[in-house]
Amino acid sequence: MKKTVAIIAILLNLIICSVPALAKSYPLPDVNTDAEIIFQGFDWYTDYNDTLKAVSGRGIEYDDDWILNNFELDNSRAAHWQVLLNSVWNGAEKGCGGYLHLYKNIPDVAGYRIDELNLYMMFNPEKGATEKFKDPDAVQFYMAKYKFDVTDNIACYQDIVTKLKKLYGEKPESGEDWGTKYSIWVNSQGGLVGISCDQFFVELLYMAPGAEDRLTNLELDIAAKEIENAAEDMSGL
């Protein structure tokens, strides 16, 4: 049943991510932790090849290229942190970046099996969007999201929240949004870690310090360049 739901979610993601989005900021919750926010085994803002080296270092396999790489310039493949609250919604403008989709031999997290891991990468703001995303410094790794493979979503969620509190503090931003429970920690550098749970999935997300602002600024630059490129074009009028 979970596999069927996952397939449906992927199809919905492809449909939703093909719809043009308006550049919009998604402010982080208030700062509630002093802890450094890292993603174990990885460095933030590494490019495609260095990120894959870290993937290999964790023992994760990635031999299916057409599943691995999701960087279509005409679709929304990058994501804001609010993807934590809706697993089939990315919310970023098209042409901002993409993600690596991993699903083979992913190490357990907090004692639980992982169904998949997405590593989100934005295009280097200084170079802009490119189909050559594998080139040095073409993209920057800024966010990671685990999807758990568990039987009791609520129990798993509650257990991991308890564990995260020991690392990041006892006062996360917690609540429920359209049936999705969540707990989120944000530090003063703009790093974020959060966990969410609905009737289908438990997901754990890590976001690099400053990444939300970088992504928003990248979207604004893309929108401005689109207008600039069309400024003198009178065709079809």
Short mmCIF file of C-alpha atoms in Angstrom, two decimals, residues 88-170:
data_model
loop_
_atom_site.label_atom_id
_atom_site.label_comp_id
_atom_site.label_asym_id
_atom_site.label_seq_id
_atom_site.Cartn_x
_atom_site.Cartn_y
_atom_site.Cartn_z
CA VAL A 88 4.00 16.59 -3.41
CA TRP A 89 4.52 20.37 -3.51
CA ASN A 90 7.82 22.07 -4.19
CA GLY A 91 6.83 25.71 -4.40
CA ALA A 92 9.97 27.03 -6.07
CA GLU A 93 10.03 28.86 -9.39
CA LYS A 94 11.02 26.82 -12.43
CA GLY A 95 14.68 26.94 -13.40
CA CYS A 96 15.97 27.35 -9.84
CA GLY A 97 17.61 23.93 -9.58
CA GLY A 98 16.58 20.37 -8.88
CA TYR A 99 17.26 17.35 -6.74
CA LEU A 100 18.94 13.98 -6.60
CA HIS A 101 16.50 11.16 -5.91
CA LEU A 102 18.06 8.28 -3.96
CA TYR A 103 16.33 5.10 -2.87
CA LYS A 104 18.89 2.27 -2.71
CA ASN A 105 20.88 1.19 0.33
CA ILE A 106 20.19 4.32 2.40
CA PRO A 107 21.39 3.92 6.02
CA ASP A 108 18.75 3.78 8.76
CA VAL A 109 18.03 7.01 10.62
CA ALA A 110 17.19 7.03 14.33
CA GLY A 111 16.62 3.27 14.13
CA TYR A 112 14.13 3.38 11.24
CA ARG A 113 14.28 2.33 7.60
CA ILE A 114 14.43 5.04 4.94
CA ASP A 115 12.32 4.69 1.80
CA GLU A 116 13.96 7.54 -0.12
CA LEU A 117 16.23 10.55 0.18
CA ASN A 118 16.05 13.73 -1.91
CA LEU A 119 19.06 16.05 -2.01
CA TYR A 120 17.99 19.50 -3.25
CA MET A 121 20.41 21.68 -5.20
CA MET A 122 19.90 25.24 -6.43
CA PHE A 123 21.70 26.69 -9.43
CA ASN A 124 24.71 28.80 -8.51
CA PRO A 125 23.27 32.34 -8.31
CA GLU A 126 26.46 33.75 -9.82
CA LYS A 127 26.21 31.51 -12.90
CA GLY A 128 22.47 31.04 -13.39
CA ALA A 129 20.44 28.10 -14.68
CA THR A 130 22.14 25.60 -16.95
CA GLU A 131 21.52 22.20 -18.47
CA LYS A 132 25.12 21.36 -17.55
CA PHE A 133 24.31 20.90 -13.88
CA LYS A 134 27.17 18.42 -13.47
CA ASP A 135 29.79 21.08 -14.23
CA PRO A 136 31.94 22.34 -11.33
CA ASP A 137 30.06 24.89 -9.18
CA ALA A 138 26.97 24.79 -11.42
CA VAL A 139 24.68 23.82 -8.53
CA GLN A 140 24.79 24.04 -4.74
CA PHE A 141 23.45 21.44 -2.29
CA TYR A 142 21.20 23.21 0.21
CA MET A 143 18.52 20.85 1.55
CA ALA A 144 17.87 17.15 2.23
CA LYS A 145 14.65 15.27 2.94
CA TYR A 146 14.29 11.71 4.20
CA LYS A 147 11.08 9.74 3.74
CA PHE A 148 10.71 6.94 6.29
CA ASP A 149 9.44 3.42 5.64
CA VAL A 150 7.54 2.63 8.86
CA THR A 151 4.31 0.96 9.93
CA ASP A 152 3.15 3.35 12.68
CA ASN A 153 3.67 6.90 11.45
CA ILE A 154 2.50 8.63 14.62
CA ALA A 155 4.67 6.54 16.93
CA CYS A 156 7.71 7.06 14.69
CA TYR A 157 7.09 10.80 14.51
CA GLN A 158 6.72 11.13 18.29
CA ASP A 159 9.86 9.09 18.92
CA ILE A 160 12.00 11.15 16.54
CA VAL A 161 10.64 14.43 17.94
CA THR A 162 11.78 13.27 21.39
CA LYS A 163 15.24 12.49 20.00
CA LEU A 164 15.50 15.78 18.11
CA LYS A 165 14.61 17.70 21.27
CA LYS A 166 17.73 16.28 22.90
CA LEU A 167 19.82 17.69 20.05
CA TYR A 168 18.07 20.97 19.26
CA GLY A 169 16.06 21.95 22.32
CA GLU A 170 12.73 21.39 23.99
#
